[in-house]
């Protein structure tokens, strides 16, 4: 889809973005806008919420109801918006550091509640905005500014964590797999309950440079070479899967949402009165 078709969703006066040329954040943002456009959703009935970080700047560039909030608190603010406006599509746009470290607690509890949010985790495996520090998704042995000899901490698997915590739609793609990313975001937006899409994206400025993967095109090529589909991964050993990015739709479940249970409670109480 040509970007011209999506101009109506952008605050064009806010451009250019602060993102480094070639940053994958632009690809993920375009995938999100394309998904909204193809679903025919009204931007006036949508709210996009972010915290702090490079990807969190996305809410400044899009012409929806937007909230650019505190570091790590995007999911908490989004929960409040959804409670106030259950008729809105509420989307969280944020990075791995913001959503899974500082905001990790909010993330798991949103999943537990199965509140109707779409959470798009821009996972570039590092803190970009603050200078390339280790994040909760930096793989072991990879280099960051706070791990110059290699990271010693095992990373979170966003997908497994979201499923374990109770999210009812969970998928992962990379910026190389753009059509898949659009498809998963469309399904997430159409899903009732907590929907998590992990978008593996390139921070070539820090992650790519520190780990000698290269510039933006080389990082995207890296994602292409190192991704395996969920179907293929099922027949691979743990050793074969080391350093691989497994992409696919991992979990789809129809379960009562937070609002379903809340409305049922209100109905029960009203009948007693
Ligand atoms: Fe993107 Fe990294 Fe630059 Fe931030 S520092 S804009 S994540 S490339």
mmCIF file with all atom_site columns, N, CA and C in Angstrom, residues 35-98:
data_model
loop_
_atom_site.group_PDB
_atom_site.id
_atom_site.type_symbol
_atom_site.label_atom_id
_atom_site.label_alt_id
_atom_site.label_comp_id
_atom_site.label_asym_id
_atom_site.label_entity_id
_atom_site.label_seq_id
_atom_site.pdbx_PDB_ins_code
_atom_site.Cartn_x
_atom_site.Cartn_y
_atom_site.Cartn_z
_atom_site.occupancy
_atom_site.B_iso_or_equiv
_atom_site.pdbx_formal_charge
_atom_site.auth_seq_id
_atom_site.auth_comp_id
_atom_site.auth_asym_id
_atom_site.auth_atom_id
_atom_site.pdbx_PDB_model_num
ATOM 1   N N  . UNK A 1 35 ? -3.330  -1.582 8.708  1.00 0.00 ? 35 UNK A N  1
ATOM 2   C CA . UNK A 1 35 ? -4.324  -2.486 9.328  1.00 0.00 ? 35 UNK A CA 1
ATOM 3   C C  . UNK A 1 35 ? -5.596  -1.708 9.670  1.00 0.00 ? 35 UNK A C  1
ATOM 4   N N  . UNK A 1 36 ? -5.422  -0.526 10.252 1.00 0.00 ? 36 UNK A N  1
ATOM 5   C CA . UNK A 1 36 ? -6.584  0.308  10.609 1.00 0.00 ? 36 UNK A CA 1
ATOM 6   C C  . UNK A 1 36 ? -7.365  0.663  9.350  1.00 0.00 ? 36 UNK A C  1
ATOM 7   N N  . UNK A 1 37 ? -6.643  1.057  8.311  1.00 0.00 ? 37 UNK A N  1
ATOM 8   C CA . UNK A 1 37 ? -7.266  1.474  7.047  1.00 0.00 ? 37 UNK A CA 1
ATOM 9   C C  . UNK A 1 37 ? -8.031  0.308  6.412  1.00 0.00 ? 37 UNK A C  1
ATOM 10  N N  . UNK A 1 38 ? -7.393  -0.841 6.344  1.00 0.00 ? 38 UNK A N  1
ATOM 11  C CA . UNK A 1 38 ? -8.037  -1.993 5.698  1.00 0.00 ? 38 UNK A CA 1
ATOM 12  C C  . UNK A 1 38 ? -9.250  -2.491 6.480  1.00 0.00 ? 38 UNK A C  1
ATOM 13  N N  . UNK A 1 39 ? -9.241  -2.287 7.778  1.00 0.00 ? 39 UNK A N  1
ATOM 14  C CA . UNK A 1 39 ? -10.408 -2.696 8.581  1.00 0.00 ? 39 UNK A CA 1
ATOM 15  C C  . UNK A 1 39 ? -11.511 -1.637 8.544  1.00 0.00 ? 39 UNK A C  1
ATOM 16  N N  . UNK A 1 40 ? -11.177 -0.474 8.005  1.00 0.00 ? 40 UNK A N  1
ATOM 17  C CA . UNK A 1 40 ? -12.169 0.612  7.923  1.00 0.00 ? 40 UNK A CA 1
ATOM 18  C C  . UNK A 1 40 ? -12.548 1.170  9.280  1.00 0.00 ? 40 UNK A C  1
ATOM 19  N N  . UNK A 1 41 ? -11.604 1.168  10.219 1.00 0.00 ? 41 UNK A N  1
ATOM 20  C CA . UNK A 1 41 ? -11.905 1.680  11.566 1.00 0.00 ? 41 UNK A CA 1
ATOM 21  C C  . UNK A 1 41 ? -11.879 3.204  11.556 1.00 0.00 ? 41 UNK A C  1
ATOM 22  N N  . UNK A 1 42 ? -12.746 3.796  12.349 1.00 0.00 ? 42 UNK A N  1
ATOM 23  C CA . UNK A 1 42 ? -12.770 5.253  12.452 1.00 0.00 ? 42 UNK A CA 1
ATOM 24  C C  . UNK A 1 42 ? -11.664 5.713  13.393 1.00 0.00 ? 42 UNK A C  1
ATOM 25  N N  . UNK A 1 43 ? -10.832 6.622  12.902 1.00 0.00 ? 43 UNK A N  1
ATOM 26  C CA . UNK A 1 43 ? -9.734  7.076  13.771 1.00 0.00 ? 43 UNK A CA 1
ATOM 27  C C  . UNK A 1 43 ? -10.265 7.871  14.962 1.00 0.00 ? 43 UNK A C  1
ATOM 28  N N  . UNK A 1 44 ? -11.493 8.384  14.830 1.00 0.00 ? 44 UNK A N  1
ATOM 29  C CA . UNK A 1 44 ? -12.087 9.123  15.952 1.00 0.00 ? 44 UNK A CA 1
ATOM 30  C C  . UNK A 1 44 ? -12.585 8.184  17.046 1.00 0.00 ? 44 UNK A C  1
ATOM 31  N N  . UNK A 1 45 ? -12.690 6.906  16.694 1.00 0.00 ? 45 UNK A N  1
ATOM 32  C CA . UNK A 1 45 ? -13.124 5.917  17.696 1.00 0.00 ? 45 UNK A CA 1
ATOM 33  C C  . UNK A 1 45 ? -11.944 5.047  18.132 1.00 0.00 ? 45 UNK A C  1
ATOM 34  N N  . UNK A 1 46 ? -10.750 5.609  17.965 1.00 0.00 ? 46 UNK A N  1
ATOM 35  C CA . UNK A 1 46 ? -9.554  4.873  18.377 1.00 0.00 ? 46 UNK A CA 1
ATOM 36  C C  . UNK A 1 46 ? -8.750  5.731  19.333 1.00 0.00 ? 46 UNK A C  1
ATOM 37  N N  . UNK A 1 47 ? -8.064  5.083  20.246 1.00 0.00 ? 47 UNK A N  1
ATOM 38  C CA . UNK A 1 47 ? -7.121  5.794  21.111 1.00 0.00 ? 47 UNK A CA 1
ATOM 39  C C  . UNK A 1 47 ? -5.806  5.034  21.063 1.00 0.00 ? 47 UNK A C  1
ATOM 40  N N  . UNK A 1 48 ? -4.730  5.749  20.852 1.00 0.00 ? 48 UNK A N  1
ATOM 41  C CA . UNK A 1 48 ? -3.395  5.137  20.850 1.00 0.00 ? 48 UNK A CA 1
ATOM 42  C C  . UNK A 1 48 ? -2.624  5.723  22.027 1.00 0.00 ? 48 UNK A C  1
ATOM 43  N N  . UNK A 1 49 ? -2.035  4.818  22.813 1.00 0.00 ? 49 UNK A N  1
ATOM 44  C CA . UNK A 1 49 ? -1.364  5.228  24.041 1.00 0.00 ? 49 UNK A CA 1
ATOM 45  C C  . UNK A 1 49 ? 0.085   4.745  24.004 1.00 0.00 ? 49 UNK A C  1
ATOM 46  N N  . UNK A 1 50 ? 1.013   5.587  24.448 1.00 0.00 ? 50 UNK A N  1
ATOM 47  C CA . UNK A 1 50 ? 2.413   5.155  24.503 1.00 0.00 ? 50 UNK A CA 1
ATOM 48  C C  . UNK A 1 50 ? 3.056   5.661  25.775 1.00 0.00 ? 50 UNK A C  1
ATOM 49  N N  . UNK A 1 51 ? 4.231   5.106  26.062 1.00 0.00 ? 51 UNK A N  1
ATOM 50  C CA . UNK A 1 51 ? 5.019   5.543  27.214 1.00 0.00 ? 51 UNK A CA 1
ATOM 51  C C  . UNK A 1 51 ? 6.181   6.390  26.738 1.00 0.00 ? 51 UNK A C  1
ATOM 52  N N  . UNK A 1 52 ? 7.400   5.928  27.049 1.00 0.00 ? 52 UNK A N  1
ATOM 53  C CA . UNK A 1 52 ? 8.585   6.682  26.653 1.00 0.00 ? 52 UNK A CA 1
ATOM 54  C C  . UNK A 1 52 ? 9.536   5.753  25.886 1.00 0.00 ? 52 UNK A C  1
ATOM 55  N N  . UNK A 1 53 ? 10.181  6.323  24.901 1.00 0.00 ? 53 UNK A N  1
ATOM 56  C CA . UNK A 1 53 ? 11.123  5.551  24.088 1.00 0.00 ? 53 UNK A CA 1
ATOM 57  C C  . UNK A 1 53 ? 10.971  5.953  22.636 1.00 0.00 ? 53 UNK A C  1
ATOM 58  N N  . UNK A 1 54 ? 11.877  5.464  21.800 1.00 0.00 ? 54 UNK A N  1
ATOM 59  C CA . UNK A 1 54 ? 11.809  5.843  20.379 1.00 0.00 ? 54 UNK A CA 1
ATOM 60  C C  . UNK A 1 54 ? 10.450  5.480  19.784 1.00 0.00 ? 54 UNK A C  1
ATOM 61  N N  . UNK A 1 55 ? 10.042  4.212  19.936 1.00 0.00 ? 55 UNK A N  1
ATOM 62  C CA . UNK A 1 55 ? 8.783   3.787  19.315 1.00 0.00 ? 55 UNK A CA 1
ATOM 63  C C  . UNK A 1 55 ? 7.585   4.507  19.922 1.00 0.00 ? 55 UNK A C  1
ATOM 64  N N  . UNK A 1 56 ? 7.701   4.891  21.198 1.00 0.00 ? 56 UNK A N  1
ATOM 65  C CA . UNK A 1 56 ? 6.581   5.569  21.860 1.00 0.00 ? 56 UNK A CA 1
ATOM 66  C C  . UNK A 1 56 ? 6.300   6.943  21.265 1.00 0.00 ? 56 UNK A C  1
ATOM 67  N N  . UNK A 1 57 ? 7.243   7.460  20.495 1.00 0.00 ? 57 UNK A N  1
ATOM 68  C CA . UNK A 1 57 ? 6.993   8.739  19.838 1.00 0.00 ? 57 UNK A CA 1
ATOM 69  C C  . UNK A 1 57 ? 5.923   8.605  18.751 1.00 0.00 ? 57 UNK A C  1
ATOM 70  N N  . UNK A 1 58 ? 5.579   7.378  18.404 1.00 0.00 ? 58 UNK A N  1
ATOM 71  C CA . UNK A 1 58 ? 4.586   7.137  17.340 1.00 0.00 ? 58 UNK A CA 1
ATOM 72  C C  . UNK A 1 58 ? 3.277   7.874  17.606 1.00 0.00 ? 58 UNK A C  1
ATOM 73  N N  . UNK A 1 59 ? 2.873   7.951  18.866 1.00 0.00 ? 59 UNK A N  1
ATOM 74  C CA . UNK A 1 59 ? 1.572   8.576  19.153 1.00 0.00 ? 59 UNK A CA 1
ATOM 75  C C  . UNK A 1 59 ? 1.564   10.066 18.803 1.00 0.00 ? 59 UNK A C  1
ATOM 76  N N  . UNK A 1 60 ? 2.732   10.672 18.738 1.00 0.00 ? 60 UNK A N  1
ATOM 77  C CA . UNK A 1 60 ? 2.787   12.083 18.342 1.00 0.00 ? 60 UNK A CA 1
ATOM 78  C C  . UNK A 1 60 ? 2.556   12.282 16.856 1.00 0.00 ? 60 UNK A C  1
ATOM 79  N N  . UNK A 1 61 ? 2.795   11.239 16.085 1.00 0.00 ? 61 UNK A N  1
ATOM 80  C CA . UNK A 1 61 ? 2.737   11.378 14.624 1.00 0.00 ? 61 UNK A CA 1
ATOM 81  C C  . UNK A 1 61 ? 1.407   10.963 14.022 1.00 0.00 ? 61 UNK A C  1
ATOM 82  N N  . UNK A 1 62 ? 0.558   10.320 14.816 1.00 0.00 ? 62 UNK A N  1
ATOM 83  C CA . UNK A 1 62 ? -0.695  9.810  14.230 1.00 0.00 ? 62 UNK A CA 1
ATOM 84  C C  . UNK A 1 62 ? -1.900  10.610 14.723 1.00 0.00 ? 62 UNK A C  1
ATOM 85  N N  . UNK A 1 63 ? -2.838  10.783 13.805 1.00 0.00 ? 63 UNK A N  1
ATOM 86  C CA . UNK A 1 63 ? -3.973  11.661 14.084 1.00 0.00 ? 63 UNK A CA 1
ATOM 87  C C  . UNK A 1 63 ? -5.163  10.881 14.651 1.00 0.00 ? 63 UNK A C  1
ATOM 88  N N  . UNK A 1 64 ? -4.908  10.245 15.797 1.00 0.00 ? 64 UNK A N  1
ATOM 89  C CA . UNK A 1 64 ? -5.974  9.550  16.524 1.00 0.00 ? 64 UNK A CA 1
ATOM 90  C C  . UNK A 1 64 ? -6.168  10.313 17.839 1.00 0.00 ? 64 UNK A C  1
ATOM 91  N N  . UNK A 1 65 ? -7.015  9.810  18.713 1.00 0.00 ? 65 UNK A N  1
ATOM 92  C CA . UNK A 1 65 ? -6.987  10.286 20.093 1.00 0.00 ? 65 UNK A CA 1
ATOM 93  C C  . UNK A 1 65 ? -5.721  9.669  20.687 1.00 0.00 ? 65 UNK A C  1
ATOM 94  N N  . UNK A 1 66 ? -4.781  10.488 21.117 1.00 0.00 ? 66 UNK A N  1
ATOM 95  C CA . UNK A 1 66 ? -3.508  9.909  21.560 1.00 0.00 ? 66 UNK A CA 1
ATOM 96  C C  . UNK A 1 66 ? -3.097  10.395 22.943 1.00 0.00 ? 66 UNK A C  1
ATOM 97  N N  . UNK A 1 67 ? -2.377  9.530  23.617 1.00 0.00 ? 67 UNK A N  1
ATOM 98  C CA . UNK A 1 67 ? -1.808  9.862  24.930 1.00 0.00 ? 67 UNK A CA 1
ATOM 99  C C  . UNK A 1 67 ? -0.347  9.431  24.927 1.00 0.00 ? 67 UNK A C  1
ATOM 100 N N  . UNK A 1 68 ? 0.548   10.370 25.142 1.00 0.00 ? 68 UNK A N  1
ATOM 101 C CA . UNK A 1 68 ? 1.979   10.057 25.257 1.00 0.00 ? 68 UNK A CA 1
ATOM 102 C C  . UNK A 1 68 ? 2.285   10.207 26.745 1.00 0.00 ? 68 UNK A C  1
ATOM 103 N N  . UNK A 1 69 ? 2.441   9.076  27.432 1.00 0.00 ? 69 UNK A N  1
ATOM 104 C CA . UNK A 1 69 ? 2.396   9.109  28.893 1.00 0.00 ? 69 UNK A CA 1
ATOM 105 C C  . UNK A 1 69 ? 3.773   8.895  29.535 1.00 0.00 ? 69 UNK A C  1
ATOM 106 N N  . UNK A 1 70 ? 3.764   8.332  30.729 1.00 0.00 ? 70 UNK A N  1
ATOM 107 C CA . UNK A 1 70 ? 5.000   8.148  31.492 1.00 0.00 ? 70 UNK A CA 1
ATOM 108 C C  . UNK A 1 70 ? 5.703   6.854  31.095 1.00 0.00 ? 70 UNK A C  1
ATOM 109 N N  . UNK A 1 71 ? 6.978   6.793  31.425 1.00 0.00 ? 71 UNK A N  1
ATOM 110 C CA . UNK A 1 71 ? 7.756   5.603  31.080 1.00 0.00 ? 71 UNK A CA 1
ATOM 111 C C  . UNK A 1 71 ? 7.166   4.362  31.756 1.00 0.00 ? 71 UNK A C  1
ATOM 112 N N  . UNK A 1 72 ? 6.809   3.391  30.951 1.00 0.00 ? 72 UNK A N  1
ATOM 113 C CA . UNK A 1 72 ? 6.302   2.127  31.472 1.00 0.00 ? 72 UNK A CA 1
ATOM 114 C C  . UNK A 1 72 ? 4.820   2.099  31.795 1.00 0.00 ? 72 UNK A C  1
ATOM 115 N N  . UNK A 1 73 ? 4.156   3.248  31.739 1.00 0.00 ? 73 UNK A N  1
ATOM 116 C CA . UNK A 1 73 ? 2.759   3.302  32.215 1.00 0.00 ? 73 UNK A CA 1
ATOM 117 C C  . UNK A 1 73 ? 1.729   3.285  31.101 1.00 0.00 ? 73 UNK A C  1
ATOM 118 N N  . UNK A 1 74 ? 2.140   3.038  29.874 1.00 0.00 ? 74 UNK A N  1
ATOM 119 C CA . UNK A 1 74 ? 1.192   3.098  28.752 1.00 0.00 ? 74 UNK A CA 1
ATOM 120 C C  . UNK A 1 74 ? 0.024   2.123  28.942 1.00 0.00 ? 74 UNK A C  1
ATOM 121 N N  . UNK A 1 75 ? 0.323   0.896  29.377 1.00 0.00 ? 75 UNK A N  1
ATOM 122 C CA . UNK A 1 75 ? -0.749  -0.102 29.510 1.00 0.00 ? 75 UNK A CA 1
ATOM 123 C C  . UNK A 1 75 ? -1.721  0.318  30.617 1.00 0.00 ? 75 UNK A C  1
ATOM 124 N N  . UNK A 1 76 ? -1.190  0.923  31.678 1.00 0.00 ? 76 UNK A N  1
ATOM 125 C CA . UNK A 1 76 ? -2.067  1.377  32.778 1.00 0.00 ? 76 UNK A CA 1
ATOM 126 C C  . UNK A 1 76 ? -2.990  2.502  32.288 1.00 0.00 ? 76 UNK A C  1
ATOM 127 N N  . UNK A 1 77 ? -2.426  3.460  31.560 1.00 0.00 ? 77 UNK A N  1
ATOM 128 C CA . UNK A 1 77 ? -3.260  4.542  31.008 1.00 0.00 ? 77 UNK A CA 1
ATOM 129 C C  . UNK A 1 77 ? -4.281  3.970  30.024 1.00 0.00 ? 77 UNK A C  1
ATOM 130 N N  . UNK A 1 78 ? -3.842  3.039  29.198 1.00 0.00 ? 78 UNK A N  1
ATOM 131 C CA . UNK A 1 78 ? -4.742  2.446  28.197 1.00 0.00 ? 78 UNK A CA 1
ATOM 132 C C  . UNK A 1 78 ? -5.893  1.715  28.876 1.00 0.00 ? 78 UNK A C  1
ATOM 133 N N  . UNK A 1 79 ? -5.593  1.065  29.998 1.00 0.00 ? 79 UNK A N  1
ATOM 134 C CA . UNK A 1 79 ? -6.642  0.375  30.764 1.00 0.00 ? 79 UNK A CA 1
ATOM 135 C C  . UNK A 1 79 ? -7.684  1.397  31.218 1.00 0.00 ? 79 UNK A C  1
ATOM 136 N N  . UNK A 1 80 ? -7.222  2.547  31.710 1.00 0.00 ? 80 UNK A N  1
ATOM 137 C CA . UNK A 1 80 ? -8.144  3.603  32.139 1.00 0.00 ? 80 UNK A CA 1
ATOM 138 C C  . UNK A 1 80 ? -8.991  4.121  30.982 1.00 0.00 ? 80 UNK A C  1
ATOM 139 N N  . UNK A 1 81 ? -8.370  4.311  29.833 1.00 0.00 ? 81 UNK A N  1
ATOM 140 C CA . UNK A 1 81 ? -9.113  4.795  28.658 1.00 0.00 ? 81 UNK A CA 1
ATOM 141 C C  . UNK A 1 81 ? -10.192 3.781  28.268 1.00 0.00 ? 81 UNK A C  1
ATOM 142 N N  . UNK A 1 82 ? -9.809  2.512  28.294 1.00 0.00 ? 82 UNK A N  1
ATOM 143 C CA . UNK A 1 82 ? -10.771 1.467  27.888 1.00 0.00 ? 82 UNK A CA 1
ATOM 144 C C  . UNK A 1 82 ? -11.950 1.387  28.870 1.00 0.00 ? 82 UNK A C  1
ATOM 145 N N  . UNK A 1 83 ? -11.668 1.594  30.156 1.00 0.00 ? 83 UNK A N  1
ATOM 146 C CA . UNK A 1 83 ? -12.751 1.568  31.147 1.00 0.00 ? 83 UNK A CA 1
ATOM 147 C C  . UNK A 1 83 ? -13.707 2.735  30.917 1.00 0.00 ? 83 UNK A C  1
ATOM 148 N N  . UNK A 1 84 ? -13.130 3.901  30.548 1.00 0.00 ? 84 UNK A N  1
ATOM 149 C CA . UNK A 1 84 ? -13.970 5.082  30.332 1.00 0.00 ? 84 UNK A CA 1
ATOM 150 C C  . UNK A 1 84 ? -14.703 5.022  29.002 1.00 0.00 ? 84 UNK A C  1
ATOM 151 N N  . UNK A 1 85 ? -14.038 4.460  27.990 1.00 0.00 ? 85 UNK A N  1
ATOM 152 C CA . UNK A 1 85 ? -14.627 4.410  26.641 1.00 0.00 ? 85 UNK A CA 1
ATOM 153 C C  . UNK A 1 85 ? -14.552 2.985  26.089 1.00 0.00 ? 85 UNK A C  1
ATOM 154 N N  . UNK A 1 86 ? -15.423 2.097  26.584 1.00 0.00 ? 86 UNK A N  1
ATOM 155 C CA . UNK A 1 86 ? -15.366 0.709  26.097 1.00 0.00 ? 86 UNK A CA 1
ATOM 156 C C  . UNK A 1 86 ? -15.678 0.585  24.608 1.00 0.00 ? 86 UNK A C  1
ATOM 157 N N  . UNK A 1 87 ? -16.289 1.628  24.028 1.00 0.00 ? 87 UNK A N  1
ATOM 158 C CA . UNK A 1 87 ? -16.614 1.597  22.596 1.00 0.00 ? 87 UNK A CA 1
ATOM 159 C C  . UNK A 1 87 ? -15.397 1.914  21.714 1.00 0.00 ? 87 UNK A C  1
ATOM 160 N N  . UNK A 1 88 ? -14.293 2.339  22.300 1.00 0.00 ? 88 UNK A N  1
ATOM 161 C CA . UNK A 1 88 ? -13.092 2.685  21.539 1.00 0.00 ? 88 UNK A CA 1
ATOM 162 C C  . UNK A 1 88 ? -12.206 1.456  21.307 1.00 0.00 ? 88 UNK A C  1
ATOM 163 N N  . UNK A 1 89 ? -11.509 1.461  20.171 1.00 0.00 ? 89 UNK A N  1
ATOM 164 C CA . UNK A 1 89 ? -10.378 0.541  19.999 1.00 0.00 ? 89 UNK A CA 1
ATOM 165 C C  . UNK A 1 89 ? -9.199  1.204  20.687 1.00 0.00 ? 89 UNK A C  1
ATOM 166 N N  . UNK A 1 90 ? -8.665  0.575  21.707 1.00 0.00 ? 90 UNK A N  1
ATOM 167 C CA . UNK A 1 90 ? -7.549  1.181  22.439 1.00 0.00 ? 90 UNK A CA 1
ATOM 168 C C  . UNK A 1 90 ? -6.272  0.369  22.148 1.00 0.00 ? 90 UNK A C  1
ATOM 169 N N  . UNK A 1 91 ? -5.267  1.082  21.687 1.00 0.00 ? 91 UNK A N  1
ATOM 170 C CA . UNK A 1 91 ? -4.031  0.436  21.232 1.00 0.00 ? 91 UNK A CA 1
ATOM 171 C C  . UNK A 1 91 ? -2.854  0.995  22.020 1.00 0.00 ? 91 UNK A C  1
ATOM 172 N N  . UNK A 1 92 ? -1.960  0.110  22.427 1.00 0.00 ? 92 UNK A N  1
ATOM 173 C CA . UNK A 1 92 ? -0.715  0.546  23.071 1.00 0.00 ? 92 UNK A CA 1
ATOM 174 C C  . UNK A 1 92 ? 0.414   0.347  22.069 1.00 0.00 ? 92 UNK A C  1
ATOM 175 N N  . UNK A 1 93 ? 1.196   1.397  21.859 1.00 0.00 ? 93 UNK A N  1
ATOM 176 C CA . UNK A 1 93 ? 2.356   1.317  20.972 1.00 0.00 ? 93 UNK A CA 1
ATOM 177 C C  . UNK A 1 93 ? 3.592   1.587  21.829 1.00 0.00 ? 93 UNK A C  1
ATOM 178 N N  . UNK A 1 94 ? 4.507   0.621  21.928 1.00 0.00 ? 94 UNK A N  1
ATOM 179 C CA . UNK A 1 94 ? 5.664   0.870  22.787 1.00 0.00 ? 94 UNK A CA 1
ATOM 180 C C  . UNK A 1 94 ? 6.765   -0.145 22.582 1.00 0.00 ? 94 UNK A C  1
ATOM 181 N N  . UNK A 1 95 ? 7.893   0.140  23.182 1.00 0.00 ? 95 UNK A N  1
ATOM 182 C CA . UNK A 1 95 ? 9.064   -0.713 22.991 1.00 0.00 ? 95 UNK A CA 1
ATOM 183 C C  . UNK A 1 95 ? 9.203   -1.793 24.041 1.00 0.00 ? 95 UNK A C  1
ATOM 184 N N  . UNK A 1 96 ? 10.217  -2.640 23.828 1.00 0.00 ? 96 UNK A N  1
ATOM 185 C CA . UNK A 1 96 ? 10.464  -3.753 24.750 1.00 0.00 ? 96 UNK A CA 1
ATOM 186 C C  . UNK A 1 96 ? 10.869  -3.247 26.131 1.00 0.00 ? 96 UNK A C  1
ATOM 187 N N  . UNK A 1 97 ? 11.673  -2.195 26.197 1.00 0.00 ? 97 UNK A N  1
ATOM 188 C CA . UNK A 1 97 ? 12.070  -1.662 27.502 1.00 0.00 ? 97 UNK A CA 1
ATOM 189 C C  . UNK A 1 97 ? 10.884  -1.073 28.229 1.00 0.00 ? 97 UNK A C  1
ATOM 190 N N  . UNK A 1 98 ? 10.116  -0.287 27.511 1.00 0.00 ? 98 UNK A N  1
ATOM 191 C CA . UNK A 1 98 ? 8.982   0.410  28.118 1.00 0.00 ? 98 UNK A CA 1
ATOM 192 C C  . UNK A 1 98 ? 7.897   -0.567 28.580 1.00 0.00 ? 98 UNK A C  1
#
